[in-house]
XYZ file of C-alpha atoms in Angstrom:
508
model
C 130.733 16.697 87.591
C 127.408 18.295 86.658
C 126.004 14.991 85.344
C 127.018 13.243 88.563
C 125.349 15.889 90.679
C 122.173 15.742 88.571
C 122.048 11.965 88.961
C 122.520 12.340 92.721
C 119.712 14.892 92.958
C 117.429 12.676 90.866
C 118.220 9.646 92.990
C 117.569 11.677 96.130
C 114.212 12.879 94.872
C 113.161 9.383 93.774
C 114.061 8.057 97.208
C 111.994 10.809 98.832
C 109.106 10.118 96.447
C 109.235 6.414 97.310
C 109.274 7.219 101.002
C 106.216 9.484 100.699
C 104.347 6.912 98.641
C 105.153 4.232 101.214
C 103.967 6.547 103.957
C 100.678 7.186 102.138
C 99.823 3.592 101.288
C 100.616 2.319 104.767
C 98.142 4.668 106.459
C 94.944 2.652 106.201
C 92.689 5.630 106.833
C 94.034 7.559 103.855
C 93.733 4.571 101.523
C 90.182 3.833 102.671
C 89.253 7.510 102.321
C 90.461 7.569 98.717
C 88.530 4.383 97.997
C 85.519 6.117 99.516
C 86.077 9.125 97.263
C 86.070 6.799 94.261
C 82.820 5.152 95.291
C 81.186 8.450 96.273
C 81.955 9.984 92.877
C 80.387 7.039 91.077
C 77.410 6.367 93.343
C 76.375 9.988 93.901
C 76.679 10.609 90.167
C 74.430 7.674 89.328
C 71.908 8.526 92.044
C 71.849 12.143 90.891
C 70.513 11.080 87.493
C 68.278 8.244 88.717
C 65.008 10.109 88.179
C 61.825 8.393 86.928
C 61.429 8.059 83.190
C 59.713 10.987 81.421
C 56.033 10.392 80.852
C 55.203 8.933 77.487
C 58.742 8.037 76.508
C 60.437 4.666 76.694
C 63.999 3.536 76.248
C 63.495 2.963 72.538
C 63.010 6.694 71.972
C 65.791 7.976 74.187
C 68.004 9.510 71.555
C 68.337 12.821 69.780
C 68.380 12.987 65.992
C 71.985 13.318 64.814
C 73.302 15.544 62.091
C 75.927 14.610 59.502
C 78.701 15.465 61.973
C 77.231 13.289 64.743
C 75.944 16.261 66.749
C 72.520 16.218 68.399
C 70.098 18.309 66.381
C 66.618 19.742 66.346
C 65.065 19.067 62.973
C 61.396 19.998 63.198
C 59.577 22.301 60.786
C 56.612 22.648 58.462
C 57.686 21.690 54.948
C 55.883 22.118 51.622
C 57.936 20.068 49.202
C 58.381 18.213 45.947
C 61.053 15.868 44.653
C 64.095 17.200 42.785
C 66.301 14.774 40.864
C 69.678 16.042 39.778
C 70.372 19.727 39.253
C 67.779 22.452 39.458
C 66.718 25.665 41.142
C 63.880 27.021 43.239
C 62.955 30.703 43.223
C 60.202 32.225 45.341
C 59.092 35.547 46.752
C 58.863 35.602 50.549
C 56.162 38.171 51.082
C 56.014 38.202 54.878
C 57.206 36.512 58.056
C 54.904 36.850 61.045
C 54.557 35.066 64.356
C 52.490 34.426 67.451
C 53.695 33.565 70.965
C 51.888 32.309 74.033
C 52.457 34.827 76.834
C 51.326 32.439 79.551
C 48.444 34.729 80.467
C 45.884 33.202 78.135
C 46.728 35.707 75.414
C 49.053 35.614 72.422
C 51.655 38.175 71.425
C 52.239 39.056 67.802
C 55.669 39.112 66.221
C 58.113 36.534 64.914
C 60.798 35.287 67.303
C 64.346 36.476 66.536
C 65.340 33.026 65.222
C 62.029 32.168 63.572
C 62.812 31.049 60.017
C 60.954 30.996 56.722
C 62.489 30.277 53.351
C 63.515 27.559 50.914
C 65.373 24.349 51.612
C 66.928 21.383 49.817
C 66.987 18.350 52.112
C 68.266 14.876 51.344
C 65.201 13.221 52.882
C 62.386 13.779 55.342
C 64.364 11.919 58.017
C 65.495 14.056 60.920
C 69.218 14.758 60.824
C 69.602 14.332 57.072
C 71.858 16.825 55.224
C 70.310 20.055 54.006
C 70.976 23.578 52.817
C 68.498 26.415 53.337
C 68.125 30.085 52.513
C 65.831 31.929 54.883
C 64.637 35.152 56.419
C 64.612 35.319 60.213
C 62.567 37.268 62.693
C 65.460 39.363 63.982
C 68.734 38.339 62.358
C 68.227 39.172 58.727
C 68.730 36.824 55.832
C 70.758 33.672 56.507
C 72.076 30.694 54.615
C 72.461 27.658 56.847
C 73.400 24.066 56.144
C 74.005 20.820 58.022
C 72.784 22.406 61.298
C 76.037 23.979 62.495
C 76.904 26.241 59.548
C 75.461 29.741 59.404
C 76.210 32.602 56.984
C 74.686 36.055 57.398
C 73.172 37.895 54.465
C 71.385 41.238 54.148
C 69.259 42.207 57.160
C 65.916 41.926 55.389
C 62.792 40.006 56.294
C 61.224 39.623 52.868
C 62.127 39.606 49.202
C 63.072 37.044 46.594
C 65.020 33.914 47.447
C 66.742 31.475 45.094
C 68.498 28.199 45.836
C 70.448 26.528 43.023
C 71.653 22.932 43.112
C 74.633 21.765 41.042
C 75.719 18.290 42.103
C 76.462 18.410 45.807
C 76.879 22.199 45.819
C 74.001 24.513 46.690
C 74.187 28.270 46.255
C 71.801 30.805 47.734
C 70.872 34.146 46.198
C 68.653 37.010 47.345
C 66.994 39.891 45.535
C 64.872 42.823 46.576
C 63.050 43.028 43.241
C 63.459 39.613 41.606
C 65.828 40.879 38.925
C 69.132 41.896 40.558
C 70.575 39.016 42.594
C 73.204 38.875 45.330
C 74.906 35.664 46.350
C 74.349 34.980 50.053
C 76.291 31.771 50.523
C 77.430 28.420 49.192
C 77.155 24.987 50.771
C 78.871 21.772 49.787
C 77.114 18.609 50.970
C 79.424 15.684 50.173
C 77.593 12.575 49.018
C 74.242 14.341 48.648
C 71.717 11.942 47.108
C 70.728 12.529 43.501
C 67.051 12.677 44.424
C 66.184 15.079 47.238
C 63.225 16.907 48.745
C 63.037 20.646 48.189
C 60.538 23.390 48.809
C 59.280 25.973 51.293
C 59.569 25.780 55.075
C 58.768 27.678 58.251
C 59.752 27.031 61.847
C 60.040 28.923 65.124
C 61.767 28.171 68.426
C 59.962 28.941 71.635
C 59.563 32.508 72.849
C 61.994 33.572 75.557
C 60.172 35.145 78.497
C 62.189 37.120 81.053
C 60.493 36.957 84.429
C 61.474 37.896 87.940
C 62.389 34.254 88.581
C 64.678 34.111 85.521
C 64.330 33.326 81.862
C 61.623 30.939 80.682
C 60.219 29.769 77.369
C 56.703 29.535 75.987
C 55.172 28.149 72.765
C 55.496 30.174 69.571
C 54.813 29.683 65.881
C 55.785 31.562 62.741
C 54.041 31.931 59.390
C 55.838 32.516 56.108
C 53.746 33.807 53.214
C 55.212 32.855 49.828
C 54.431 33.728 46.238
C 54.231 31.048 43.513
C 57.477 28.980 43.361
C 59.428 29.081 40.095
C 61.223 25.823 39.264
C 63.936 24.777 36.834
C 65.593 21.388 36.437
C 64.502 17.869 37.320
C 61.444 18.480 39.445
C 58.745 15.814 39.757
C 55.350 16.639 38.247
C 53.545 15.631 41.445
C 51.704 18.329 43.411
C 53.189 20.109 46.394
C 52.876 18.138 49.624
C 52.847 19.394 53.209
C 54.732 17.545 55.977
C 55.590 18.249 59.601
C 59.175 17.019 59.653
C 59.807 15.208 62.913
C 56.126 14.763 63.625
C 56.087 17.612 66.165
C 57.952 20.774 67.096
C 60.902 19.012 68.747
C 62.702 20.266 71.849
C 63.016 23.848 70.576
C 59.353 24.577 69.902
C 55.826 23.540 70.690
C 52.259 23.583 69.442
C 49.135 24.262 71.487
C 45.418 24.161 70.805
C 45.629 27.726 69.463
C 49.128 27.648 67.980
C 49.115 25.026 65.238
C 51.272 24.228 62.221
C 50.359 23.491 58.623
C 50.081 25.109 55.236
C 47.359 26.626 53.087
C 47.447 27.407 49.363
C 47.357 31.100 48.573
C 46.189 33.106 45.609
C 47.967 32.483 42.314
C 49.833 29.367 43.443
C 51.498 30.738 46.571
C 51.457 29.274 50.078
C 51.177 30.283 53.719
C 53.285 27.908 55.823
C 53.040 27.879 59.631
C 55.446 25.954 61.812
C 57.324 25.624 65.098
C 60.557 23.978 66.138
C 64.012 24.586 64.737
C 66.616 23.322 62.293
C 69.749 23.678 64.390
C 72.041 21.926 66.869
C 70.694 21.016 70.294
C 72.216 23.148 73.038
C 71.871 23.037 76.816
C 69.440 24.700 79.156
C 65.723 24.718 78.378
C 66.453 23.978 74.715
C 67.788 20.528 75.649
C 64.421 19.339 76.886
C 64.248 16.367 79.263
C 67.770 15.096 78.931
C 71.229 14.893 80.424
C 74.605 16.184 79.369
C 77.701 14.089 80.074
C 78.755 16.382 82.922
C 75.449 15.684 84.693
C 76.639 12.102 85.117
C 79.638 13.406 87.078
C 77.716 15.325 89.728
C 79.301 12.986 92.265
C 82.623 14.726 91.665
C 81.654 17.170 94.447
C 81.403 14.399 97.020
C 84.649 12.837 95.889
C 86.482 16.163 95.895
C 85.605 16.898 99.511
C 87.272 13.629 100.527
C 90.245 14.287 98.243
C 90.674 17.753 99.761
C 90.547 16.350 103.296
C 93.140 13.665 102.563
C 95.389 16.080 100.664
C 95.335 18.433 103.633
C 95.950 15.791 106.304
C 98.815 14.344 104.251
C 100.874 17.327 105.427
C 99.060 18.674 108.507
C 98.966 15.228 110.114
C 102.752 15.185 110.156
C 102.839 18.626 111.747
C 100.431 17.479 114.433
C 102.259 14.239 115.218
C 105.749 15.680 114.926
C 106.662 13.155 112.235
C 107.617 15.983 109.870
C 110.697 16.711 111.996
C 111.908 13.166 111.401
C 111.139 13.488 107.697
C 113.051 16.749 107.388
C 115.988 15.320 109.322
C 116.191 12.422 106.868
C 115.674 14.762 103.869
C 117.165 18.186 104.631
C 116.043 19.615 101.258
C 112.566 20.673 102.362
C 111.284 21.594 98.932
C 112.036 18.036 97.830
C 109.742 16.656 100.515
C 106.923 19.000 99.580
C 107.348 18.196 95.888
C 107.270 14.462 96.565
C 104.132 14.820 98.682
C 102.498 16.844 95.908
C 103.269 14.175 93.317
C 101.912 11.390 95.516
C 98.742 13.343 96.370
C 98.199 14.357 92.743
C 98.838 10.841 91.456
C 96.443 9.139 93.851
C 93.724 11.780 93.500
C 94.119 11.854 89.724
C 93.753 8.079 89.529
C 90.625 8.243 91.687
C 89.040 10.913 89.471
C 90.035 9.161 86.251
C 88.684 5.747 87.253
C 85.510 7.208 88.749
C 84.743 9.179 85.594
C 85.599 6.244 83.343
C 82.994 4.183 85.204
C 80.330 6.828 85.874
C 80.058 8.184 82.331
C 79.332 4.993 80.335
C 77.299 3.375 83.120
C 75.328 6.598 83.650
C 74.662 6.967 79.935
C 73.302 3.452 79.615
C 71.204 3.841 82.742
C 69.720 7.176 81.671
C 68.845 5.924 78.198
C 67.406 2.736 79.677
C 65.012 4.836 81.774
C 63.895 6.825 78.743
C 66.056 9.928 79.133
C 67.907 11.647 76.340
C 71.668 11.972 76.710
C 73.283 14.684 74.616
C 75.828 12.878 72.427
C 79.431 14.034 72.274
C 82.411 12.965 70.206
C 84.829 10.346 71.500
C 87.466 13.055 71.874
C 85.149 15.181 74.031
C 84.230 12.245 76.241
C 87.919 11.375 76.649
C 88.650 14.980 77.603
C 85.912 14.954 80.238
C 87.157 11.697 81.772
C 90.834 12.712 81.737
C 89.894 16.217 82.850
C 88.058 14.870 85.894
C 91.248 13.093 86.914
C 93.255 16.290 86.462
C 90.631 18.262 88.381
C 90.983 15.925 91.364
C 94.781 15.990 91.109
C 94.900 19.801 91.090
C 92.467 19.947 94.024
C 94.684 17.596 96.050
C 97.772 19.724 95.370
C 95.857 22.887 96.282
C 94.750 21.262 99.546
C 98.307 20.123 100.281
C 99.673 23.618 99.675
C 97.050 25.335 101.802
C 97.547 22.740 104.531
C 101.305 23.374 104.545
C 100.687 27.118 104.781
C 98.086 27.041 107.570
C 99.214 23.860 109.371
C 95.650 23.349 110.615
C 93.562 20.615 109.037
C 90.070 21.965 109.709
C 90.836 25.510 108.614
C 92.657 24.366 105.487
C 89.905 21.970 104.426
C 87.221 24.606 104.981
C 89.173 27.204 102.996
C 89.774 24.918 99.995
C 86.179 23.665 99.933
C 84.938 27.262 100.219
C 87.127 28.360 97.303
C 86.643 25.354 95.001
C 83.308 23.647 95.612
C 81.177 26.409 97.119
C 81.589 28.968 94.281
C 80.616 26.330 91.735
C 77.478 25.355 93.641
C 76.465 28.992 94.066
C 77.156 29.837 90.416
C 75.242 26.891 88.972
C 72.302 26.920 91.389
C 70.773 30.052 89.893
C 70.630 31.927 93.215
C 73.126 34.542 92.014
C 72.836 36.995 89.107
C 74.378 35.601 85.897
C 77.149 38.212 85.867
C 78.288 37.356 89.391
C 78.067 33.634 88.659
C 80.289 34.010 85.606
C 82.752 36.109 87.619
C 83.031 33.358 90.252
C 83.744 30.775 87.567
C 86.465 32.953 86.081
C 88.528 34.035 89.071
C 88.115 31.321 91.724
C 89.523 27.776 91.743
C 85.998 26.643 90.799
C 86.936 27.590 87.227
C 88.503 24.135 87.055
C 85.085 22.513 86.699
C 84.991 23.914 83.170
C 87.056 20.911 82.080
C 83.915 18.778 82.500
C 81.612 20.890 80.347
C 80.356 19.489 77.039
C 77.354 21.647 76.153
C 77.771 23.367 72.779
C 77.065 27.056 72.254
C 75.873 28.403 68.898
C 75.098 32.001 68.059
C 72.201 30.928 65.829
C 70.398 29.040 68.619
C 68.427 30.941 71.231
C 68.978 29.580 74.737
C 70.019 30.650 78.228
C 73.802 30.513 78.072
C 74.488 30.938 81.780
C 76.203 28.923 84.542
C 72.780 27.912 85.867
C 72.139 26.023 82.615
C 75.578 24.431 82.383
C 77.600 27.044 80.489
C 80.970 28.094 81.873
C 82.505 31.435 80.908
C 85.917 29.829 80.259
C 86.897 27.104 77.807
C 87.549 23.665 79.366
C 91.345 23.760 79.456
C 91.430 27.478 80.294
C 89.285 26.841 83.377
C 91.503 23.964 84.486
C 94.534 26.205 84.022
C 93.066 28.685 86.528
C 92.744 25.929 89.129
C 96.258 24.665 88.416
C 97.531 28.219 88.831
C 96.007 28.409 92.313
C 97.484 24.998 93.182
C 100.936 26.036 91.970
C 100.715 29.329 93.882
C 99.708 27.587 97.121
C 102.470 25.005 96.737
C 105.047 27.683 95.945
C 104.126 29.796 98.975
C 104.167 26.678 101.124
C 107.679 25.842 99.904
C 108.880 29.355 100.776
C 107.333 29.145 104.239
C 108.679 25.653 104.823
C 112.216 26.808 104.118
C 111.896 29.861 106.304
C 110.272 28.414 109.443
C 110.995 25.613 111.837
C 108.776 22.568 111.377
């Protein structure tokens, strides 16, 4: 008996779903509007990134260096090095770490930046993005051992002392000492497949100086200088003299040189060195640190235009029947009112989701090729991240359509419902990311409003060891991608649930 009733209910719902789908596809205006949403998402997205090519850069240079994990990296520093073949160690006294920063007023400020770095490094080659392990002092975060750009281990909070890096096969171990006799292990790095012959030596680098102004955070050129004692070597070191190189050829996207702030190295007394550099050895993040480039979500800026159409159609899908009186006929044919609302929600979500999915699947690869062809950098992401962004855009549009349907069923007025959904979904996002609001308020809007759903499109990485402006105005959402989408889906479910309650309790 129960199985028969379940089959009857299922058959009834499928019939209602088919009826609602037929109703949707036979209204030419709705179909054309959804086609317009698809085109708007693609075209606006492509136009939004169709800026002129950056000066001095062509399409052949439009790529970031990539680390061993495929991530975009900054890999720019002053390097005093020799060749090490096989196992060996490098021990040196770091006597001081100092820095200079351009204040923008024609004067320089003294002091190393918090993530300025000076220390010793073993690097597979001079090519940017090659594997490495380094032991370093920083301007404000103590001693660190870092390797392959994304890995960071904290050591004692000191800014000078003795450093030692020991290579054994593809394993490098870092040690620190205050007096050169008692050593403490700081960290250990395993670099699979590390070449037998590598470059190793002393390095210094410094990201730009963060300047907080009344108009918001900005960045200005900065350099750091590490003063080292004579290096002590064991193992298979080449007999050639120490050589100075600016890895990357310049300071990269996280640093800069000026006429007064220059890099290089000078021999010191007794075989030591003073090494001055700018840049960073770290992953590329968003905001000012990304330089002249695009993130994947920038290619989907047209989602706003498409969503407004999706919201309008989702609303009219229910309010139009109220206005014409057709809903009475529908409810007479299907007395179970919640079934009708559920079928409408599935149709609206399915169509809107397909529009968002196809639009993103076209806009992302086409936008990437176009941006790189014009000489722009596009921050690379993994295939899984790109798939999440494309699928997430479809889910974002689907949830927005359901939210619009629910609000439309509650208010029964098209204009009011559309305005309310746009004001709760699109407007908070635009305000939060435009920079017109304080960062705290912007983050609050992207946590508690339906606009949190846009988090599913974000791809910019965040690393504690990279100084940047991690705010909504630079592309950083306070919620993780799926958590943000869950907030939007919660609003959509709430609106649909309240609409179902009202639909059962009031005459249509």
